[in-house]
Coordinates of C-alpha atoms and ligand atoms in Angstrom, one line a residue:
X15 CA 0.0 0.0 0.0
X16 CA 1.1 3.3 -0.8
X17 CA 0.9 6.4 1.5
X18 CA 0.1 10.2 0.7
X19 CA 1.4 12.3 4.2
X20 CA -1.0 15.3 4.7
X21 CA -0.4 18.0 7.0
X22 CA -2.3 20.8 7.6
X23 CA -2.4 24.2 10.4
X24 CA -3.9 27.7 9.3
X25 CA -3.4 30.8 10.7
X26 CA -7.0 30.6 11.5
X27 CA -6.8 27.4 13.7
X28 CA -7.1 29.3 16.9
X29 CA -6.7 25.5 18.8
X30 CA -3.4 26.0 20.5
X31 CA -3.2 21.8 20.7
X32 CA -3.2 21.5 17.2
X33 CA 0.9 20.4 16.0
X34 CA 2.6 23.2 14.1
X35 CA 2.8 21.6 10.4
X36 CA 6.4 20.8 11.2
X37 CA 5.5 18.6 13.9
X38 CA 2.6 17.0 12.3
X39 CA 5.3 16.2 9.5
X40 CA 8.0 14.9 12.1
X41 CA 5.5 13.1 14.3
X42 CA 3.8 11.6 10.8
X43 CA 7.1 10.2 10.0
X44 CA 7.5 8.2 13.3
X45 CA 4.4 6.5 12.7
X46 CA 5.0 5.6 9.2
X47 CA 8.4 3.7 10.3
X48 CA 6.5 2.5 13.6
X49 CA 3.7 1.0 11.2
X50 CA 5.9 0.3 8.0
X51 CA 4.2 1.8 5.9
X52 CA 5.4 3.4 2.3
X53 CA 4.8 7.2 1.8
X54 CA 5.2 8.1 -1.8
X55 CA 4.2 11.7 -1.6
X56 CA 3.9 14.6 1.0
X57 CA 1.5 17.9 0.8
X58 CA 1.5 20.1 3.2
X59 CA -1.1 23.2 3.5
X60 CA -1.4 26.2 5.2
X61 CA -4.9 27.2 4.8
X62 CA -8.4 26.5 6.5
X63 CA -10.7 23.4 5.4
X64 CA -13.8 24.8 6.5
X65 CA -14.4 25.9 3.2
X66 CA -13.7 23.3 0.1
X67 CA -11.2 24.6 -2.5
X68 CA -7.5 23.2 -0.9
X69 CA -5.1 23.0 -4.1
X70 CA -3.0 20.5 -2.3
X71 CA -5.7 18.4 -1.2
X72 CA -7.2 18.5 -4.5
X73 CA -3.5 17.9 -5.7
X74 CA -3.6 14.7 -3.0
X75 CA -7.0 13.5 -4.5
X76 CA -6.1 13.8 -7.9
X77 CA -2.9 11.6 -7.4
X78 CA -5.3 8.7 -5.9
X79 CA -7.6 8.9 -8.4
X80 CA -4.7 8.3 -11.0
X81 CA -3.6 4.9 -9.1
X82 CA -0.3 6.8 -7.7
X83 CA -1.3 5.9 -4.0
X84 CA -4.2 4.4 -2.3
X85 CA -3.7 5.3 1.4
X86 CA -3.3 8.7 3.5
X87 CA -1.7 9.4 6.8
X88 CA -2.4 12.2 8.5
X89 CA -2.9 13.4 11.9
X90 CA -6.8 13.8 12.6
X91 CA -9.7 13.5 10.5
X92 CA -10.1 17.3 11.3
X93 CA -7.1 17.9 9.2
X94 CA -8.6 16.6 6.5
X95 CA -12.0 17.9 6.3
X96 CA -13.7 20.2 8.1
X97 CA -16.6 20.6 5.6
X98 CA -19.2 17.8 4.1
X99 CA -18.2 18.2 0.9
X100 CA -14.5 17.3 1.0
X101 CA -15.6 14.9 4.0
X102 CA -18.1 13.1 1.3
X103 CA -15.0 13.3 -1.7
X104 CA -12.8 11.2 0.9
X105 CA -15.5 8.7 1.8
X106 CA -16.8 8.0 -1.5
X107 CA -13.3 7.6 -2.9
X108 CA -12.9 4.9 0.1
X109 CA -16.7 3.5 -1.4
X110 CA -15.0 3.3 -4.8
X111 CA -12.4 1.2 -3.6
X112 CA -9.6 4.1 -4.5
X113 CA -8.8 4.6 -0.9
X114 CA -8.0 1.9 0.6
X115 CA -6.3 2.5 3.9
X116 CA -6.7 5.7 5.9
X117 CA -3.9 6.5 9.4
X118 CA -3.9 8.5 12.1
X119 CA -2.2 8.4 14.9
X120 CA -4.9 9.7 16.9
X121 CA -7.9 7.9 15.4
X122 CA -7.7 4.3 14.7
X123 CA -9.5 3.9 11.2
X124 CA -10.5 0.8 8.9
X125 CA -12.6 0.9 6.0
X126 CA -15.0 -1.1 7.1
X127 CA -18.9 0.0 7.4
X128 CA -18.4 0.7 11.4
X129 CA -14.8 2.1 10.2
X130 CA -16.7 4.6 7.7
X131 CA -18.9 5.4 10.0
X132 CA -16.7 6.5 12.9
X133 CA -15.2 8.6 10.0
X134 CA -18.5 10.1 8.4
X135 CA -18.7 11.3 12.8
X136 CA -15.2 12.4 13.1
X137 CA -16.1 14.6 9.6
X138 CA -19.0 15.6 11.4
X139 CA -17.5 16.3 14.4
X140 CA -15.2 18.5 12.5
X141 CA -18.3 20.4 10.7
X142 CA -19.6 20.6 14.5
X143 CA -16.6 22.3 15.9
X144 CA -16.8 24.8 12.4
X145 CA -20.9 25.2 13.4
X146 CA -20.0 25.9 16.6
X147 CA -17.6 28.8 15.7
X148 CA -20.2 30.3 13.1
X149 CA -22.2 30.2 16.4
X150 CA -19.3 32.0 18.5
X151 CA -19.5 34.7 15.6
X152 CA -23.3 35.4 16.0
X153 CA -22.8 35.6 19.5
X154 CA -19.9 38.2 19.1
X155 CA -22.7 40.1 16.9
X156 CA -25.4 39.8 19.5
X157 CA -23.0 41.4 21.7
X158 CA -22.5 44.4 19.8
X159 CA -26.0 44.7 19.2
X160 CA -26.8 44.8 23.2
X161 CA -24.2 47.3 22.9
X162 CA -26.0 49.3 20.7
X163 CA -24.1 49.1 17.5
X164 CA -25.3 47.9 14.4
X165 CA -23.2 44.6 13.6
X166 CA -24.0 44.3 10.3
X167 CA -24.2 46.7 6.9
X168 CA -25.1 50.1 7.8
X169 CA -28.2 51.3 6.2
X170 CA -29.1 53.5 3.0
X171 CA -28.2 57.2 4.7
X172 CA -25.7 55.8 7.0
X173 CA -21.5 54.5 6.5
X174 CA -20.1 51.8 8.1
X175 CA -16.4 52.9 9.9
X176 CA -13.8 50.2 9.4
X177 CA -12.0 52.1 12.0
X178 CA -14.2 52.4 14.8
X179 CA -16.3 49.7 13.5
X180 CA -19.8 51.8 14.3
X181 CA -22.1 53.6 12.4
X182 CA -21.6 56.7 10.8
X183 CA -24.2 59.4 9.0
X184 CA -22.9 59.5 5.0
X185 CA -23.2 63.1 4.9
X186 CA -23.5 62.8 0.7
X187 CA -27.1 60.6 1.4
X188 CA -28.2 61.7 4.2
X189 CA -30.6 64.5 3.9
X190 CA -32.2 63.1 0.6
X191 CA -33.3 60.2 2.7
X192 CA -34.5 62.9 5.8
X193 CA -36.3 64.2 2.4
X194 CA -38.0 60.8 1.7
X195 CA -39.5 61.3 5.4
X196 CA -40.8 64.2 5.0
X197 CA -42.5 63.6 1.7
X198 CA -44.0 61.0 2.4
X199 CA -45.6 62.6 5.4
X200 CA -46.8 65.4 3.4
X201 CA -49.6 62.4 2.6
X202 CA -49.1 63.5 -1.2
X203 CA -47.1 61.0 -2.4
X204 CA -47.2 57.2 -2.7
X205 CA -44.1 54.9 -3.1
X206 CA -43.6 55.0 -6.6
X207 CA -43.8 58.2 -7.0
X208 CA -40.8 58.7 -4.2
X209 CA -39.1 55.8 -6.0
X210 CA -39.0 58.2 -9.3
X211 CA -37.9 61.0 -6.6
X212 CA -35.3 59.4 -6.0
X213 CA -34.5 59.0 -9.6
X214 CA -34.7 62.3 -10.2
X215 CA -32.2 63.6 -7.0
X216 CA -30.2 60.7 -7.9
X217 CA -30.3 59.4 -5.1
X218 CA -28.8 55.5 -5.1
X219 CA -28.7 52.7 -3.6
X220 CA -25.4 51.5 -1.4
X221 CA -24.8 49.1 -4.4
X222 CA -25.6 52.2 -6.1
X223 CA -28.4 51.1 -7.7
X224 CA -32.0 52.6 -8.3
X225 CA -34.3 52.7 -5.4
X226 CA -37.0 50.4 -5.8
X227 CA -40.3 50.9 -4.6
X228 CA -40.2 47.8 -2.0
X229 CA -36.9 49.9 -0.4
X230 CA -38.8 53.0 0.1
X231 CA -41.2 50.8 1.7
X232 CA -38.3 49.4 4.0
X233 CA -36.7 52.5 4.8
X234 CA -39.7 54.2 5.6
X235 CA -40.8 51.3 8.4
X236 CA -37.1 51.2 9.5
X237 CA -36.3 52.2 13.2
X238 CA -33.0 53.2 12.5
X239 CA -33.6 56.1 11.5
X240 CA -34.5 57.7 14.4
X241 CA -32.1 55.9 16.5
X242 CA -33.7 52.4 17.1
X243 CA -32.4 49.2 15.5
X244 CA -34.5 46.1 14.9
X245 CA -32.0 42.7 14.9
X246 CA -33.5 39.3 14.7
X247 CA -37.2 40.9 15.3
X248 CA -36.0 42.5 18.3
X249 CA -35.8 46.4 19.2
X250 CA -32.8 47.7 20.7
X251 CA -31.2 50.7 21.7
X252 CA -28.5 52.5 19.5
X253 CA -26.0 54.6 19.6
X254 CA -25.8 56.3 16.0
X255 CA -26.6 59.5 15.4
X256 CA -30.5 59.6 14.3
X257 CA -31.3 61.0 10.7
X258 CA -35.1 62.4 11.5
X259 CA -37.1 62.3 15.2
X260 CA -39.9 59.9 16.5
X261 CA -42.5 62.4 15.3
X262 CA -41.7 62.5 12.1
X263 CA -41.2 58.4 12.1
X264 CA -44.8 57.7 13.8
X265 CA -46.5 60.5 11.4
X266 CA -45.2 58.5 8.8
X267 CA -46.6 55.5 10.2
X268 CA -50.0 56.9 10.3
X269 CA -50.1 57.7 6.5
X270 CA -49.0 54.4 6.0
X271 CA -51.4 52.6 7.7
X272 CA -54.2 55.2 6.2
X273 CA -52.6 54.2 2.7
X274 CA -53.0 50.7 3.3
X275 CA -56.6 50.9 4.5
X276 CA -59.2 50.3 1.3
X277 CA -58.6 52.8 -1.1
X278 CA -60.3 55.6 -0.1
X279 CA -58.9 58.7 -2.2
X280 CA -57.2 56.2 -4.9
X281 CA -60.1 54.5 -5.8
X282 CA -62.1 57.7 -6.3
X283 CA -59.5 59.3 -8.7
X284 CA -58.3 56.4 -10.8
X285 CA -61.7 54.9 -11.2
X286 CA -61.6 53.7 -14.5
X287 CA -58.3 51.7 -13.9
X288 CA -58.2 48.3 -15.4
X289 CA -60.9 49.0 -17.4
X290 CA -59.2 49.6 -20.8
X291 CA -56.3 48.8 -23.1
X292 CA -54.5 50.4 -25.4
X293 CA -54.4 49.4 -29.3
X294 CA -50.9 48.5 -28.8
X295 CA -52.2 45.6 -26.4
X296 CA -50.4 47.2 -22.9
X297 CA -52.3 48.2 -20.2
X298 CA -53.8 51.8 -19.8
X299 CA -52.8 53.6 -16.5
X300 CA -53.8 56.9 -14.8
X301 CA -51.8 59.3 -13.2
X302 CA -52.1 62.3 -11.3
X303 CA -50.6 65.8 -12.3
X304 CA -51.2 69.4 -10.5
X305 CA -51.5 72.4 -12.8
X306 CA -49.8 75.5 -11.5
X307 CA -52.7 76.7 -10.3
X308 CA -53.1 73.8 -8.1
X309 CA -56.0 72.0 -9.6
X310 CA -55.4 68.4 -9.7
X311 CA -56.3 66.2 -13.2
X312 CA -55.9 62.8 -13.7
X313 CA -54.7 61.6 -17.2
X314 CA -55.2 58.1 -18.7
X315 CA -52.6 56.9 -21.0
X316 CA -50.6 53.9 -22.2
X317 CA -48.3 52.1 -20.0
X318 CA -45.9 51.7 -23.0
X319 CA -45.1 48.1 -21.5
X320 CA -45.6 46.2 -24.8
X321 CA -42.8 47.5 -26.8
X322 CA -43.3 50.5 -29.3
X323 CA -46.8 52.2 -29.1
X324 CA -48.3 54.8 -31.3
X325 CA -50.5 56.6 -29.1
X326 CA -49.4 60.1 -28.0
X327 CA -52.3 61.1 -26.5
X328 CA -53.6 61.3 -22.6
X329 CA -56.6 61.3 -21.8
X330 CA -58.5 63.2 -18.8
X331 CA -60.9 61.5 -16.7
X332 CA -63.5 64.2 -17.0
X333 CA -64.0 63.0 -20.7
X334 CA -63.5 59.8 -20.2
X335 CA -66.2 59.7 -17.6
X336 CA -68.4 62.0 -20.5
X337 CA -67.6 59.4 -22.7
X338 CA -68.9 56.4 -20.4
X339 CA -71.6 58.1 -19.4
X340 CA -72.5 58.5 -23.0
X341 CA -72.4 54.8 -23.6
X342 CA -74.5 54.4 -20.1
X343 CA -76.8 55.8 -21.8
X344 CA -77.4 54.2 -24.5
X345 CA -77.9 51.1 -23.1
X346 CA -79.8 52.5 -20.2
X347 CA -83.4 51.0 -19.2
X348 CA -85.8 53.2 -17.0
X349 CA -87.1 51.3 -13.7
X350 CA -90.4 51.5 -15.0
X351 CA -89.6 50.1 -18.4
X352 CA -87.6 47.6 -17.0
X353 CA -90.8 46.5 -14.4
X354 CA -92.7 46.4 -17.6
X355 CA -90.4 43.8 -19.6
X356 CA -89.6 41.5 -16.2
X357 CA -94.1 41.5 -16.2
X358 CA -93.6 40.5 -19.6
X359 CA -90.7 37.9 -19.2
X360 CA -93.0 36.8 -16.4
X361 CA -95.9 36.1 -18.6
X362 CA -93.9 34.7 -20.9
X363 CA -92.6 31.7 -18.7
X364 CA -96.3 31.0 -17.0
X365 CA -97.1 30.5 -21.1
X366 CA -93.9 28.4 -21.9
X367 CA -93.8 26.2 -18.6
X368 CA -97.8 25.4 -19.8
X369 CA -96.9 24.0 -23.1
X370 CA -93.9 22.6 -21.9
X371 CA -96.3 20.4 -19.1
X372 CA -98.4 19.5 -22.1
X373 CA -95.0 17.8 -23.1
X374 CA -93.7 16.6 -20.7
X375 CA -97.3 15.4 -19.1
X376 CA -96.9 12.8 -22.1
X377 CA -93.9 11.7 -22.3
X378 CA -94.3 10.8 -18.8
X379 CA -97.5 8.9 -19.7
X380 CA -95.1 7.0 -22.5
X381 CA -92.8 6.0 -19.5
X382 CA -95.3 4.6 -17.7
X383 CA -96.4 2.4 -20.3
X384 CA -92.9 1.5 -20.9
X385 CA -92.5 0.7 -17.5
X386 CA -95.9 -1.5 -17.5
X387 CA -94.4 -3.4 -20.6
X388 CA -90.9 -4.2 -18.6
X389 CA -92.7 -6.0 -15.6
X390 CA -95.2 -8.0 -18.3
X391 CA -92.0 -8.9 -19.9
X392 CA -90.7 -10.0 -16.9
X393 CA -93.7 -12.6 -15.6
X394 CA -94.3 -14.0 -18.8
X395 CA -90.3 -15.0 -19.1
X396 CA -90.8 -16.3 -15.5
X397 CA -94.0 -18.3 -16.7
X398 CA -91.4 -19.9 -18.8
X399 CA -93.4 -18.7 -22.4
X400 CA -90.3 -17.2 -24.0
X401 CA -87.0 -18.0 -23.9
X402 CA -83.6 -16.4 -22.0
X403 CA -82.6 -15.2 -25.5
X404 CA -85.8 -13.2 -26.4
X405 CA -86.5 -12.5 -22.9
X406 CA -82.8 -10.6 -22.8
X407 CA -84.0 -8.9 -26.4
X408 CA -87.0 -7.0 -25.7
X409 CA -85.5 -6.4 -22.3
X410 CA -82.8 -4.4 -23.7
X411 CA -85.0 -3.1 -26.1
X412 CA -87.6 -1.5 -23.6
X413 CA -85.1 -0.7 -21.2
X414 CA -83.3 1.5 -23.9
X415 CA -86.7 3.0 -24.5
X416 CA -87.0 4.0 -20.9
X417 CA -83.6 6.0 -21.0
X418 CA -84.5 8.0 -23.7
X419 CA -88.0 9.2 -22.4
X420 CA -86.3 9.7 -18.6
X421 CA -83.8 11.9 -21.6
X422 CA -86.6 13.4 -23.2
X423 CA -88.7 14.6 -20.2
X424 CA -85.4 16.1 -18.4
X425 CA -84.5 18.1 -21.8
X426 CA -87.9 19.5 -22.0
X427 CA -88.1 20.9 -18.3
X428 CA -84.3 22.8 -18.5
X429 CA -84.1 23.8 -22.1
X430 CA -87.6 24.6 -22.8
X431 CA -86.9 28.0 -20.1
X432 CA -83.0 28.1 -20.1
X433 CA -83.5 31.3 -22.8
X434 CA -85.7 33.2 -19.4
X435 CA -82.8 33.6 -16.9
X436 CA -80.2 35.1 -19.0
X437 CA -83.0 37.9 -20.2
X438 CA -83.9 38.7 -16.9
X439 CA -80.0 39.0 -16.1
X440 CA -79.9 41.2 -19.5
X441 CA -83.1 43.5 -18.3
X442 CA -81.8 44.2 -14.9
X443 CA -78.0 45.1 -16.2
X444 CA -80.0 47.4 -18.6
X445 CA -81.3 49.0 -15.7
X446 CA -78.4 48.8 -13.1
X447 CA -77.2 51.2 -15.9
X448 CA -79.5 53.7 -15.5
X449 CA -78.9 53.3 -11.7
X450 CA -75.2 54.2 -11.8
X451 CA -75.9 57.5 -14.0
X452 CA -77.9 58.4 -11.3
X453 CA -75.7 57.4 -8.8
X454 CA -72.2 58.5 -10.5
X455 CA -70.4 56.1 -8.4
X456 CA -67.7 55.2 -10.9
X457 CA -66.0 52.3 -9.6
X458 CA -69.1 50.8 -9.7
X459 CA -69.4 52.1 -13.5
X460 CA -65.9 50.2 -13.9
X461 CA -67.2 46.7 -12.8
X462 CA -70.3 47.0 -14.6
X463 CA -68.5 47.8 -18.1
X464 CA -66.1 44.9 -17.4
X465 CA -69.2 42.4 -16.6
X466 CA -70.8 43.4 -19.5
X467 CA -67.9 44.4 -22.2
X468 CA -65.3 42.3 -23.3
X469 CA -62.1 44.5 -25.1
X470 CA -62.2 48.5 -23.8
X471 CA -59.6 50.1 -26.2
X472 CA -58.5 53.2 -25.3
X473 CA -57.5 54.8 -28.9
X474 CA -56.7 58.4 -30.4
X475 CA -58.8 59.7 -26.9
X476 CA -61.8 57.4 -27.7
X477 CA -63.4 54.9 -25.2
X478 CA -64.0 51.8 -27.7
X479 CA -66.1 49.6 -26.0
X480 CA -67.4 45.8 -27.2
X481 CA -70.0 44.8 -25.2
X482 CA -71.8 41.5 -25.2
X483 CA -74.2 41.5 -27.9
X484 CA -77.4 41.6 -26.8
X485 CA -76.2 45.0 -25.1
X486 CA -74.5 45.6 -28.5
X487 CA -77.6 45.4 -30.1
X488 CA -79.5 47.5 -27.3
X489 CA -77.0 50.5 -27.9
X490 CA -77.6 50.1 -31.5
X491 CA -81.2 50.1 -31.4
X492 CA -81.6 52.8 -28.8
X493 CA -79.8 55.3 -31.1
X494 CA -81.7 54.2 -34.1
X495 CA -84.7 55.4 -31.7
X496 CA -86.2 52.4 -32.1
X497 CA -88.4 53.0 -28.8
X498 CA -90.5 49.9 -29.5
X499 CA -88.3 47.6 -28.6
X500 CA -89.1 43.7 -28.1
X501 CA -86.7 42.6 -25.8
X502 CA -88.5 39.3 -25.1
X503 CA -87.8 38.2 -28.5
X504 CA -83.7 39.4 -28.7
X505 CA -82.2 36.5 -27.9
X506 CA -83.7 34.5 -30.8
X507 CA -81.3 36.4 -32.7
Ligands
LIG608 ZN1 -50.0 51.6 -26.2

């Protein structure tokens, strides 16, 4: 068998017991004269295995995979792995048969399963002792925290001093974020449009990126800012310098939390949101712009989110609303013409659910007879007068028979009135038009044009609607005047 000799100490291995490399080497050699054993090759390395990527154990590996030896010494497991994934390249190269003798003179090893197994644990308890120190680190971080610095990257608005190692204010950032405060408690501005504030005062990220919406969101909920820090979920104390007061902080709370409630303001000014598209297939949004003299408008346009588009044009709500109102109109049925048609679609059913009971009444009597026919059948086969063989004919014969009546007498109760439901549905959306025009409530304008339309198109400042075509047809008709208007008999076309 052929030996590799692996030593290994970093800087980092902060274990005072651990052999300098020298006398892992020395102490190494002993052992291999002790044992007999042939070393063909030596590597020794100076840095940590906590992390994979050793070139001299990869260098060591390599030279066992090519057949030049098939054994290491070395002093510990732990100074051959300390991570799974070099742990795991040393046992499976023992599975494959590669490795096949592994010495230490601390830790008595065969390659055997109970041998692999007190190794797979003597990895482990190397990845232990590494988990352990990752836990030493967090601790030296909670530390800090109870002593009121921030232990990790400082916050947009604030430097991190590799000095001191505390917090300090970065003067450059600092009062554009104060700004972002004090906008947003103005009550006038919602995130997006403090994201494209930010754009505008350049004002960057610490990777010196854009501001994203979702991080004026976090900064504006962060404590630090006023001289709180929140670690692990928990509050604490801190000692930087604060960038605005508590007041300022909790007033910004309150129009956050008034922001988040159901849109009270929003919802009124971008009512017809969602409602339309533009010809380019992107979706039409509204925004809100204050003239000089400080009137507020709100403008619908294209979201230019579907590549090139060729609409220039914005649209203000006021005429949009005209223009919706207009089409309200047209398909708009008065209360009392509306109780007029329902008296109608009323009569209409007491008629139809007549002649369908005519129907039915005798298909039923046809089932019955049927049914008569089945049980005759049945005592004259028992009376032995027919045979199995004709018996199972005109069995299956008259049993078919019966399905298709039960068929037939279902068919006629639902689709002989199926046509009724859907033209009451029609009347009363008819109506609930006129009820919104009187109302003006124009969300509820914006639900009822989506129930009822299809494609909104938003083109050249025209609303072009396509209903569902019986309201198609009632727009059409209502502006050819047509006041005498059969609606009972529109959904035959
Ligand atoms: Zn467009």
């Amino acid at each position: 068998m052929k030996y590799i000799l692996y030593a290994r100490k970093s800087t980092e291995d902060d274990d005072y017991q651990i052999l300098s490399i020298e006398a892992q080497i020395f102490e190494l050699k002993e052992f291999a004269a002790k044992e007999k054993l042939e070393i063909v090759a030596s590597f020794e390395e100076a840095k940590t295995a906590k992390e994979p990527g050793r070139i001299k154990f990869s260098e060591m590996l390599s030279l066992i995979e090519r057949g030049r030896a098939d054994g290491i010494l070395s002093w510990n497991p732990d100074r051959l792995a300390r991570n799974s994934v070099d742990g795991g390249k040393i046992i499976h190269m023992i599975d494959r048969g590669l490795i096949k003798a592994l010495k230490f003179p601390t830790f008595w090893f065969e390659p055997t399963p109970q041998g692999l197994f007190m190794l797979q644990i003597a990895f482990g308890q190397s990845k232990y002792y590494v988990d352990s120190l990752r836990e030493n680190v967090t601790r030296g971080m909670r530390q800090k925290v109870r002593n009121g610095v921030w232990p990790s990257k400082a916050p947009l608005g604030y430097l991190n001093n590799p000095k001191t190692r505390g917090i300090d204010i970065n003067q450059e950032k600092a009062s554009k974020l104060k700004k972002i405060f004090e906008l947003y408690a103005t009550g006038n501005y919602n995130l997006r449009e403090l994201a494209e504030w930010c754009k505008r005062v350049n004002l960057k990220s610490n990777l010196e990126r854009d501001i994203a919406i979702s991080q004026i969101h976090k900064i504006l909920q962060n404590v630090f800012y006023f001289g709180l820090m929140k670690y692990k979920g928990e509050i604490h104390e801190a000692t930087h310098e604060p960038l605005i007061s508590k007041k300022l902080f909790d007033k910004v709370q309150e129009i956050m939390r008034e922001k988040g409630k159901p849109q009270k303001v929003k919802k009124h000014d971008f009512a017809f949101l969602g409602l339309m598209k533009c010809p380019c297939s992107a979706a039409i949004t509204a925004e809100k712009k204050i003239k000089p003299s400080g009137r507020e408008y709100v403008y619908y346009r294209c979201t230019k989110k579907k590549g090139p588009c060729q609409e220039k044009h914005f649209l203000r709500q006021e005429e949009l609303y005209a223009q919706i109102k207009s089409f309200l109109q047209k398909v708009s049925l008065s209360s009392h013409d509306t109780e007029k048609i329902l008296t109608e679609l009323n009569k209409e059913e007491i008629q139809a659910k007549e002649q369908t009971k005519t129907s039915v009444q005798n298909l039923k009597e046809k089932l019955t007879e049927t049914e008569k026919e089945l049980e005759k059948l049945l005592d004259v086969y028992l009376d032995e007068n027919i045979t199995a063989e004709e018996y199972a004919s005109r069995k299956e014969k008259l049993i078919k028979q019966k399905i298709g009546l039960q068929e037939e007498i279902r068919d006629f109760e639902q689709k002989g009135l199926s046509w009724l439901e859907p033209a009451r549905e029609f009347v009363l959306s008819l109506n609930q038009a006129t009820k919104l025009l009187e109302s003006e409530n124009k969300a509820e304008m914006t639900t009822f044009l989506k129930n009822i339309g299809s494609n909104c198109i938003l083109q050249n400042r025209q609303l072009i609607f396509s209903p569902k075509i019986q309201h198609k047809l009632a727009a059409e008709r209502s502006e050819a005047a047509s006041e005498s208007l059969r609606f009972s008999k529109m959904w035959a076309l």
